PDB file of C-alpha atoms in Angstrom:
ATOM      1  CA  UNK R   1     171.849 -21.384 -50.932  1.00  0.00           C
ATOM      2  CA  UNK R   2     170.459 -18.138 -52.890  1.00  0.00           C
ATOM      3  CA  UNK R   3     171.672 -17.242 -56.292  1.00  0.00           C
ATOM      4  CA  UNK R   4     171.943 -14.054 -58.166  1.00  0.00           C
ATOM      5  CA  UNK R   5     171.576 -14.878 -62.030  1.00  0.00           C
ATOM      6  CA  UNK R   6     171.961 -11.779 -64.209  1.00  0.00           C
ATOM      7  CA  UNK R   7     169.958  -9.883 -61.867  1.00  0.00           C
ATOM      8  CA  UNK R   8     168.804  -5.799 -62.854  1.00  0.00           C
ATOM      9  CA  UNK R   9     167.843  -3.963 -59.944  1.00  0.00           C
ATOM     10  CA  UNK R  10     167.228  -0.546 -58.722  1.00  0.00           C
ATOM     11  CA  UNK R  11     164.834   2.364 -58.399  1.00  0.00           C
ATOM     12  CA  UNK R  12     162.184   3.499 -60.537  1.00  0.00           C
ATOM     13  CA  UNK R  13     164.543   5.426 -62.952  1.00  0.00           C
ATOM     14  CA  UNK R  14     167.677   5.015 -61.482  1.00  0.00           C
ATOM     15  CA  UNK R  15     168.563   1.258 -62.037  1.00  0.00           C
ATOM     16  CA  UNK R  16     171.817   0.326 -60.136  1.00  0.00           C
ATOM     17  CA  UNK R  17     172.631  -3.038 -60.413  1.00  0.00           C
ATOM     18  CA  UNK R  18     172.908  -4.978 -64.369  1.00  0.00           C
ATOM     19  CA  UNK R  19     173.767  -8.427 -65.169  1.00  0.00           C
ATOM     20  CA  UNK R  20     174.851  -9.120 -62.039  1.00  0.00           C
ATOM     21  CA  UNK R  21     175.558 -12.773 -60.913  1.00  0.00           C
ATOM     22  CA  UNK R  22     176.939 -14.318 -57.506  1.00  0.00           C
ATOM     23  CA  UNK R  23     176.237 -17.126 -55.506  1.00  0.00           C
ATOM     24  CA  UNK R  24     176.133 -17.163 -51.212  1.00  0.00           C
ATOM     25  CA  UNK R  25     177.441 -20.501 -50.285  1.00  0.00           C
ATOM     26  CA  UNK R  26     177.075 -22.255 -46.792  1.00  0.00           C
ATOM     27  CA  UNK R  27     179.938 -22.586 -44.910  1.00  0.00           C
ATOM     28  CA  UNK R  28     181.438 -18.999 -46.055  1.00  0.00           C
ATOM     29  CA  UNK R  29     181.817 -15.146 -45.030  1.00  0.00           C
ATOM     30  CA  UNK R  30     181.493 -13.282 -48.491  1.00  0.00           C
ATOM     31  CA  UNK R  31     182.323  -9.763 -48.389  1.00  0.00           C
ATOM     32  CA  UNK R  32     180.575  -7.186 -51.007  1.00  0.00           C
ATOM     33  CA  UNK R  33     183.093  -4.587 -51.810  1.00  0.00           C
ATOM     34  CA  UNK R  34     183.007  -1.309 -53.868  1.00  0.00           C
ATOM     35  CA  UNK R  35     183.179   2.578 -54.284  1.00  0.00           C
ATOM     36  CA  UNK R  36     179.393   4.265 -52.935  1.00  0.00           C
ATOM     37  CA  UNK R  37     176.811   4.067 -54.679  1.00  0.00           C
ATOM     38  CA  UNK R  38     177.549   0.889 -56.775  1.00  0.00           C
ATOM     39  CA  UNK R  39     175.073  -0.959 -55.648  1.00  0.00           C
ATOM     40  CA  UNK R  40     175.797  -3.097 -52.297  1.00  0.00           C
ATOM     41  CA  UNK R  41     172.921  -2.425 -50.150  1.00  0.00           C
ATOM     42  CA  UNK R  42     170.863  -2.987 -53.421  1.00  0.00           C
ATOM     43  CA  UNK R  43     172.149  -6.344 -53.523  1.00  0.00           C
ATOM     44  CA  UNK R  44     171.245  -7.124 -49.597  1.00  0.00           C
ATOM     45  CA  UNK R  45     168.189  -5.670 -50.098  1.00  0.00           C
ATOM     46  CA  UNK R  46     166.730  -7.114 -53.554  1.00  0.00           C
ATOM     47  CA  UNK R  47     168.344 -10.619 -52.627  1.00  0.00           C
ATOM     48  CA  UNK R  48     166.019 -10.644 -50.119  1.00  0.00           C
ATOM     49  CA  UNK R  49     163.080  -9.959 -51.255  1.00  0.00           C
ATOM     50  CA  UNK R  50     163.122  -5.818 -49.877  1.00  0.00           C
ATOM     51  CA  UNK R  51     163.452  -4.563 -53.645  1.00  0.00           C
ATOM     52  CA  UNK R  52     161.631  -6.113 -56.260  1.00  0.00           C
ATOM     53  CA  UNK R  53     164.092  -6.921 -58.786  1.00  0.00           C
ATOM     54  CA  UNK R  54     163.568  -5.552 -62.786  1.00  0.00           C
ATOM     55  CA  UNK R  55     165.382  -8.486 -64.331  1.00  0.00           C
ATOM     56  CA  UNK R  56     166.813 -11.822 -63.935  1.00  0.00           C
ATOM     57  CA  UNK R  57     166.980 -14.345 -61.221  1.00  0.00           C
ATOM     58  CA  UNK R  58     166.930 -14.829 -57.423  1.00  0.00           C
ATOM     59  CA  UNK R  59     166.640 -18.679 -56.318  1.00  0.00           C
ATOM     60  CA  UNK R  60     166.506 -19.806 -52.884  1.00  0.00           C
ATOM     61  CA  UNK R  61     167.301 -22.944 -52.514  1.00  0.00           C
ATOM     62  CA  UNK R  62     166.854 -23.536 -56.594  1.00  0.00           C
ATOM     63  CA  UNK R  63     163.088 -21.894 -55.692  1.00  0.00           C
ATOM     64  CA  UNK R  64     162.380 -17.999 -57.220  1.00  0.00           C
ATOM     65  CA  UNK R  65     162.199 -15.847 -55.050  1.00  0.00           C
ATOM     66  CA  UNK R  66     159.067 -14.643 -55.519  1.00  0.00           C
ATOM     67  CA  UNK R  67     157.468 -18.199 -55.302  1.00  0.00           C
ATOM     68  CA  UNK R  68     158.361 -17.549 -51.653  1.00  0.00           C
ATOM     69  CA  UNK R  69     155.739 -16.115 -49.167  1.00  0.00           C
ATOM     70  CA  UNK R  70     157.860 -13.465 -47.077  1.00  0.00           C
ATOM     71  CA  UNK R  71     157.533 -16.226 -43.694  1.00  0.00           C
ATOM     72  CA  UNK R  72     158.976 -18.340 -45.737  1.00  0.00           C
ATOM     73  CA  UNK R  73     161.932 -15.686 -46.929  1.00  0.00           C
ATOM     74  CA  UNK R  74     162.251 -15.071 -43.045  1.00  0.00           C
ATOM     75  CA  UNK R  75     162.318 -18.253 -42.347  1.00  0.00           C
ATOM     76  CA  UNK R  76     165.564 -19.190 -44.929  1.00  0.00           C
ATOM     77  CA  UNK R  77     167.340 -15.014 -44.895  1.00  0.00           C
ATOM     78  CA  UNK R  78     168.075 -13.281 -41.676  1.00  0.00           C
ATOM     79  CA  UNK R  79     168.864  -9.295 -42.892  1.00  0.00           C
ATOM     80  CA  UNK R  80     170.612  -6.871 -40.623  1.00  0.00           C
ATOM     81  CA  UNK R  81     170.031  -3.331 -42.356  1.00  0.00           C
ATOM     82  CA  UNK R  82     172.980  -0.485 -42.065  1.00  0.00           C
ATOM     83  CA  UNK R  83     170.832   1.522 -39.700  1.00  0.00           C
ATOM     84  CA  UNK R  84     167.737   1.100 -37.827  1.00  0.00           C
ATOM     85  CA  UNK R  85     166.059   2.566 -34.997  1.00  0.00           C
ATOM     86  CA  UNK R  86     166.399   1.515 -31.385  1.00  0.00           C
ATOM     87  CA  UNK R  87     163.212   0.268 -29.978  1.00  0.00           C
ATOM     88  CA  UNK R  88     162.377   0.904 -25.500  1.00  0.00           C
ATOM     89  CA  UNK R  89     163.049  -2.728 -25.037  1.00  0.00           C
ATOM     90  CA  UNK R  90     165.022  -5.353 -23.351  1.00  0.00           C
ATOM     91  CA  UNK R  91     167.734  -6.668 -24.931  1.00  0.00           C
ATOM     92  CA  UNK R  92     166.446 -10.243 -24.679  1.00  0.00           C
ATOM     93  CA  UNK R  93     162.838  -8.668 -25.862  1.00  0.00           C
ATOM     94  CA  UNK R  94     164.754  -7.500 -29.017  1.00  0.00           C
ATOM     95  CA  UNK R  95     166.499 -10.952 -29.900  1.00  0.00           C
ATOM     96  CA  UNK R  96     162.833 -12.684 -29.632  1.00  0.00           C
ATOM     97  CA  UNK R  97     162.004 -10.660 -32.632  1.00  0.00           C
ATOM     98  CA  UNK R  98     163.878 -13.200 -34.182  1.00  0.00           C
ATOM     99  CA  UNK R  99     161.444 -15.773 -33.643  1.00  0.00           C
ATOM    100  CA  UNK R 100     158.528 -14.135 -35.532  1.00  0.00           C
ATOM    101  CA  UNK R 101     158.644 -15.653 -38.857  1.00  0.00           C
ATOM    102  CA  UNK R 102     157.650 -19.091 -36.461  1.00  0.00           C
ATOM    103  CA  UNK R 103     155.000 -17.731 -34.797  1.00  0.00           C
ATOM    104  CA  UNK R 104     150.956 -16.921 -35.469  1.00  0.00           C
ATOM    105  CA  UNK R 105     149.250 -14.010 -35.034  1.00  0.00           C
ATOM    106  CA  UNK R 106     148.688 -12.712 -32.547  1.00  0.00           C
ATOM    107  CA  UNK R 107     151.969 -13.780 -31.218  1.00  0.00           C
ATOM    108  CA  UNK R 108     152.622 -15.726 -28.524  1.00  0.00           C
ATOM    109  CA  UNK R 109     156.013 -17.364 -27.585  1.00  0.00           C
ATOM    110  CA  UNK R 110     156.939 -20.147 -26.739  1.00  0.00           C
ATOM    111  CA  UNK R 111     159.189 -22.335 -24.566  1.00  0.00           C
ATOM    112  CA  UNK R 112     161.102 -22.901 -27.616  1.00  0.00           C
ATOM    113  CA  UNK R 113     161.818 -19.827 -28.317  1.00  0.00           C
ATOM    114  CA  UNK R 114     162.791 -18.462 -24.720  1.00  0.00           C
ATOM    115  CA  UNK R 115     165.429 -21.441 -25.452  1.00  0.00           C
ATOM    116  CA  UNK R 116     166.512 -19.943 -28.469  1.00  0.00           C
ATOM    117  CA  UNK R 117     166.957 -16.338 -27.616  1.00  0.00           C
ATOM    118  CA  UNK R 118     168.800 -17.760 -24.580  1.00  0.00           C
ATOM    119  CA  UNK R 119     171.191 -20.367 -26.480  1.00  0.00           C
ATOM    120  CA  UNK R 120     171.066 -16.896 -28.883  1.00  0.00           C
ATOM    121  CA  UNK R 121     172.929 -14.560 -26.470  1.00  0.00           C
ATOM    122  CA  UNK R 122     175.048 -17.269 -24.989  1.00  0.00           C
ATOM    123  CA  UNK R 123     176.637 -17.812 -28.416  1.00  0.00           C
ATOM    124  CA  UNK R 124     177.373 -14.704 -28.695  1.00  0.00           C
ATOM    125  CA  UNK R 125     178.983 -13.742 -25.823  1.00  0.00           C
ATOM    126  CA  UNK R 126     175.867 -11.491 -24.722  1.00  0.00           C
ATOM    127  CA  UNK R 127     173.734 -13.551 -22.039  1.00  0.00           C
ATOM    128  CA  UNK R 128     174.230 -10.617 -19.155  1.00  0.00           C
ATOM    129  CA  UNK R 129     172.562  -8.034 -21.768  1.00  0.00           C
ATOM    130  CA  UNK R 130     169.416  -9.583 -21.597  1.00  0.00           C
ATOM    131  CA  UNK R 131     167.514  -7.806 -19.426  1.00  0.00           C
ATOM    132  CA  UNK R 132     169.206  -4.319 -20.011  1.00  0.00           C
ATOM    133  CA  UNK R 133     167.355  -2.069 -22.579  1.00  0.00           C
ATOM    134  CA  UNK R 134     168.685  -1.465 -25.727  1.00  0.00           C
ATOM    135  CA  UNK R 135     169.269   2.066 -25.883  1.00  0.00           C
ATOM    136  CA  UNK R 136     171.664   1.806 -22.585  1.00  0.00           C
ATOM    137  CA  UNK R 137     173.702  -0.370 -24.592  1.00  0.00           C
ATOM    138  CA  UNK R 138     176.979   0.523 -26.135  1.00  0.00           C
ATOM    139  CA  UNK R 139     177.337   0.201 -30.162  1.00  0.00           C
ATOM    140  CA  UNK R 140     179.196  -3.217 -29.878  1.00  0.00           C
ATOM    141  CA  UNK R 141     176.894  -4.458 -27.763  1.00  0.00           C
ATOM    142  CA  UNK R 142     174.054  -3.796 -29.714  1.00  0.00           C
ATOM    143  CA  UNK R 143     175.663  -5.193 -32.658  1.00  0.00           C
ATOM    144  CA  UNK R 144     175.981  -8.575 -30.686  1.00  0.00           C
ATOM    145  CA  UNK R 145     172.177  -8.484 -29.843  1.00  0.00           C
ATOM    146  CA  UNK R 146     171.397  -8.128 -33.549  1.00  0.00           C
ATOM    147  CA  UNK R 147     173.775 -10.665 -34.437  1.00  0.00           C
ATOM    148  CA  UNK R 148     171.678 -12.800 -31.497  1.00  0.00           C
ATOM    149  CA  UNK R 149     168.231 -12.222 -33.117  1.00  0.00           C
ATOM    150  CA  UNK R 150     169.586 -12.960 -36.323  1.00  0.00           C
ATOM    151  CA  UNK R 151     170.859 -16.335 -35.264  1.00  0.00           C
ATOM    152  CA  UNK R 152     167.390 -17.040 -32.872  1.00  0.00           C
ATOM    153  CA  UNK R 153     165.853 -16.296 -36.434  1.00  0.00           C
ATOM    154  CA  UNK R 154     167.540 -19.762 -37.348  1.00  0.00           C
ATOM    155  CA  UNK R 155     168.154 -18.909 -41.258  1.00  0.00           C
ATOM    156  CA  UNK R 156     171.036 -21.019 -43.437  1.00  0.00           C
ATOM    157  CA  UNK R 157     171.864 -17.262 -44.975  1.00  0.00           C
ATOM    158  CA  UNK R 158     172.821 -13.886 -43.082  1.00  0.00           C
ATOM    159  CA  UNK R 159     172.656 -10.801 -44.702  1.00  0.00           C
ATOM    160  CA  UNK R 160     174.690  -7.687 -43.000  1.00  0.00           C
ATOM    161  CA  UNK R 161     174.675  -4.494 -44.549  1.00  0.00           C
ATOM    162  CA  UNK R 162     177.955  -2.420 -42.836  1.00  0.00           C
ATOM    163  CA  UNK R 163     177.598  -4.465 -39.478  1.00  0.00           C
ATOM    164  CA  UNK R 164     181.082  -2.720 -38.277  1.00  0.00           C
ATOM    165  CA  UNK R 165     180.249   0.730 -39.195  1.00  0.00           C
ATOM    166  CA  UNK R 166     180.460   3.359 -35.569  1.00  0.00           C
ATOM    167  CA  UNK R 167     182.226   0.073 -33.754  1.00  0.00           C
ATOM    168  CA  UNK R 168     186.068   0.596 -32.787  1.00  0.00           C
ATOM    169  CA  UNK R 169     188.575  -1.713 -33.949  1.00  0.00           C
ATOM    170  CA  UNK R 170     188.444  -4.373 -31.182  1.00  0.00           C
ATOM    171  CA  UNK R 171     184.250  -4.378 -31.912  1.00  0.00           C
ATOM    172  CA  UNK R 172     184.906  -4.971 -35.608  1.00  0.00           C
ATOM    173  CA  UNK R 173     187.405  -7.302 -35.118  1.00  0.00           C
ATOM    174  CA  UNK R 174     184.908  -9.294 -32.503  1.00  0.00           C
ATOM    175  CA  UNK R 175     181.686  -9.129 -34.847  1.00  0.00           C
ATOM    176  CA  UNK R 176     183.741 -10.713 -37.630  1.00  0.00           C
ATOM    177  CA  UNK R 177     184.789 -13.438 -35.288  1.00  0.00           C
ATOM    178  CA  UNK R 178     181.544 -13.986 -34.846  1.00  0.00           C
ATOM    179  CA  UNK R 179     180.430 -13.951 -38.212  1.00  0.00           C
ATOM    180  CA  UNK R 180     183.074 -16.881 -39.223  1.00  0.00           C
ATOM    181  CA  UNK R 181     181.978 -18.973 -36.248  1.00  0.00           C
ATOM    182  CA  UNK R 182     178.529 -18.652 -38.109  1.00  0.00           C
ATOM    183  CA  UNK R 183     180.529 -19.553 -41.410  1.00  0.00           C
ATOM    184  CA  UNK R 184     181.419 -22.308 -39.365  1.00  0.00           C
ATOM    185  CA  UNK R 185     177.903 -23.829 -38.654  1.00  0.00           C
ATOM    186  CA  UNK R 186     177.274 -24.055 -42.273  1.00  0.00           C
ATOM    187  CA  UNK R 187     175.656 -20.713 -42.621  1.00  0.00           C
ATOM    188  CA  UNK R 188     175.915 -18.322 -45.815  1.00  0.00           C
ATOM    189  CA  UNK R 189     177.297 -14.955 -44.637  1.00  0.00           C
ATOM    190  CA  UNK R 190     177.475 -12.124 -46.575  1.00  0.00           C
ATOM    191  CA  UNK R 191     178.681  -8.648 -45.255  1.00  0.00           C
ATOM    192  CA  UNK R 192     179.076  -5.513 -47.012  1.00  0.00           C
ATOM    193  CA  UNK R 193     182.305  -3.515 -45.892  1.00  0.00           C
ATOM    194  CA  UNK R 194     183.239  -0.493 -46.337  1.00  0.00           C
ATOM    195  CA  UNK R 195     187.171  -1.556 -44.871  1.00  0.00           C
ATOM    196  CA  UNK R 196     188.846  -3.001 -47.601  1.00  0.00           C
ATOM    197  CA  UNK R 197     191.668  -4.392 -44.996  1.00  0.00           C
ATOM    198  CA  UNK R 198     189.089  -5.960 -42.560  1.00  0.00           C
ATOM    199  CA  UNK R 199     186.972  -7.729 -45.733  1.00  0.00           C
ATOM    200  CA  UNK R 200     190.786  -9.388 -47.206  1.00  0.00           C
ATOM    201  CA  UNK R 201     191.478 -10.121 -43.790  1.00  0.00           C
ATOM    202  CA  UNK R 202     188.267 -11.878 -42.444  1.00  0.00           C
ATOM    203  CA  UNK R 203     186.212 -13.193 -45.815  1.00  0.00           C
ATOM    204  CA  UNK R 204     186.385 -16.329 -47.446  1.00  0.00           C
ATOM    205  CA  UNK R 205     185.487 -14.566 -50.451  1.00  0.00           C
ATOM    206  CA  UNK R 206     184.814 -11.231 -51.822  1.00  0.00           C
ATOM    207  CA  UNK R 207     182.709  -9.731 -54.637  1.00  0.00           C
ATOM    208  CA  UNK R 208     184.108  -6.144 -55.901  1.00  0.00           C
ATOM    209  CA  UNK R 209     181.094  -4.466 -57.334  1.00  0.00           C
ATOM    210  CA  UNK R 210     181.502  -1.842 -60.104  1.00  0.00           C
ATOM    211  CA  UNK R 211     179.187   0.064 -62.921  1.00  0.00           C
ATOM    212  CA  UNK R 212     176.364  -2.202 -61.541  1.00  0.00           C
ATOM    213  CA  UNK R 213     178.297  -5.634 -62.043  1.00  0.00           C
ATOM    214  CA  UNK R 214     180.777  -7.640 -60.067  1.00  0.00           C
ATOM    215  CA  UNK R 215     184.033  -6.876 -61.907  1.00  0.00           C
ATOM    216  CA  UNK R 216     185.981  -9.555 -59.520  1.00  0.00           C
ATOM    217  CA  UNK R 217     184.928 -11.928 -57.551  1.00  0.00           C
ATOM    218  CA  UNK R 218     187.641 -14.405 -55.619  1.00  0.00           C
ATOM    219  CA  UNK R 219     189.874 -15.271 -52.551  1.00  0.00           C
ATOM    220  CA  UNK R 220     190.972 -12.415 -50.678  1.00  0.00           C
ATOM    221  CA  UNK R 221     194.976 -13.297 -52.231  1.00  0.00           C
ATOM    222  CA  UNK R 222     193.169 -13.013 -55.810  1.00  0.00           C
ATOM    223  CA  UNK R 223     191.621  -9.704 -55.143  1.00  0.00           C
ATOM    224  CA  UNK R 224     194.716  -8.916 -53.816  1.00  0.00           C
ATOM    225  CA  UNK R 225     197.243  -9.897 -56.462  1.00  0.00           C
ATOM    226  CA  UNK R 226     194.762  -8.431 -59.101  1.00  0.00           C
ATOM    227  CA  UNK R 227     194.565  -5.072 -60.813  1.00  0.00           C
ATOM    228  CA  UNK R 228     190.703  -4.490 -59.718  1.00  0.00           C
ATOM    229  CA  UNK R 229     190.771  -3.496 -55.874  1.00  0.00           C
ATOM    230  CA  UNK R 230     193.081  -0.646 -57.052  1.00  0.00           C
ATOM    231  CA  UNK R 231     191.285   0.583 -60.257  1.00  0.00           C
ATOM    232  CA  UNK R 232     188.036   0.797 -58.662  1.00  0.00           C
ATOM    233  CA  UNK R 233     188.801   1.970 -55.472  1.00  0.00           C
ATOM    234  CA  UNK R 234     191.967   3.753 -56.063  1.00  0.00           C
ATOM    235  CA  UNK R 235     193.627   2.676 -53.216  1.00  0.00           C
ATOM    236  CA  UNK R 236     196.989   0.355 -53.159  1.00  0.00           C
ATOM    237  CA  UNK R 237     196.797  -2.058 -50.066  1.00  0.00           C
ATOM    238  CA  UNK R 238     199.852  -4.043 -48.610  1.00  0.00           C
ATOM    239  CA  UNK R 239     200.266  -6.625 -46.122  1.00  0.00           C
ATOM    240  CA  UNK R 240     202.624  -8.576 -43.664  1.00  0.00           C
ATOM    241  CA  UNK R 241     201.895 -12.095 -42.795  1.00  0.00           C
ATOM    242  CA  UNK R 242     201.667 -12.906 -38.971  1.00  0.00           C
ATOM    243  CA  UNK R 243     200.887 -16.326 -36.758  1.00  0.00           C
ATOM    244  CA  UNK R 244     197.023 -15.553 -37.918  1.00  0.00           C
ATOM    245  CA  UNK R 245     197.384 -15.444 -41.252  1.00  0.00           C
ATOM    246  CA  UNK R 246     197.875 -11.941 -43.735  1.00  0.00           C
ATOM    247  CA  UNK R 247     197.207  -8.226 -42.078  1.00  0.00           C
ATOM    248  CA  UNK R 248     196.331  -5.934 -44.862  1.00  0.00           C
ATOM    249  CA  UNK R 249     196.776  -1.810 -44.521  1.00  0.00           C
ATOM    250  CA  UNK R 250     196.566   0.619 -46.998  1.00  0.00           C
ATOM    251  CA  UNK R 251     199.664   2.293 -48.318  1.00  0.00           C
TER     252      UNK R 251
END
């Protein structure tokens, strides 16, 4: 489990995040929520070791962060960043990335991890994409081969940063699926969302970020029956209940 105690982090003048404390617990999809700029990607990234942090505490596992040699990071934090480029490889080539924090250098794979990227793709509905390159792929399917290499990277905790952003509604709908079947492996997932309505309706949790600190932090029905999602974001959000649970849209 990794734990954010009064962490301060930011850029060389421009310090984003203060006193900021939160906890990413196995077995749950916790959303990071919050107006741009305030500090979410900063969170991702110093929580795993990107950013150096100017203040306070990151523990791994009860261990410091920076006790950690970055294999070992990779080896307990999988991190999908907003945007990245797209690489002339295979699908399947891509997902074995996911298996370098196990392997010397120079690298050479293994049969275990030709197993993994396979049992990879298979979980995640993507074993035909294998062979295709990446860059003939659509958006949703790319997102699925990240999500792959993230879980042949075999990490307790899964950091996304926007992994719906560019994907229609039946793609974001599909990767959050996914990301509670992770939730329900006993993983730590943490997502920041921009869609307020998609982060109620999918997270165990979420953590609304403001000025640098979480100002709430709760069950999507607390966030919802509370002041903050409103005076932050200035947006009122309603909901109907249906056979799977609440559907939130904004008013």
């Amino acid at each position: 489990m990794i734990e954010l105690k009064n962490l301060r982090a930011g850029y060389p003048g421009r310090p984003v995040l203060e006193s900021t404390s939160l906890d990413f617990r196995p077995g749950e999809v916790l959303a990071v929520i919050g107006p741009n700029g305030c500090g979410k990607s900063t969170l991702l990234r110093t929580a795993n070791g990107l950013l150096p942090k100017a203040g306070g505490e990151v523990l791994v596992d009860g261990v410091p962060l920076e006790r950690l040699h970055a294999k070992e990071i990779a080896q307990k934090v999988a991190y999908l960043p907003q945007s990245r480029t797209t690489p002339n490889i295979t699908a399947g080539r891509m997902v074995l990335h996911g298996r370098f924090p196990y392997l010397s250098y120079p690298r050479r794979y293994r049969r275990e991890d030709h197993e993994m990227v396979k049992r990879a793709l298979d979980w995640v509905g993507a074993a035909e994409l294998a062979s295709r390159p990446l860059a003939e792929l659509s958006g949703g399917q790319r997102q699925k081969v990240y999500l792959a290499m993230a879980l042949a990277q075999d990490t307790e905790t899964i950091l996304m940063d926007e992994p719906t952003t560019y994907l229609d509604v039946g793609c974001q709908l599909e990767v959050m699926a996914l990301a509670r079947r992770l939730a329900e492996e006993g993983r730590a997932v943490v997502m920041v969302l921009h869609d307020l309505t998609l982060a109620l309706r999918c997270a165990h949790r979420a953590a609304l970020l403001c000025d640098g600190r979480v100002c709430q932090l709760g069950t999507p029905e607390e966030l919802y029956r509370g002041e903050a999602l409103e005076q932050v974001m200035g947006v009122t959000l309603g909901r109907v209940e249906t056979g799977d649970g609440w559907r939130y849209f904004y008013r």
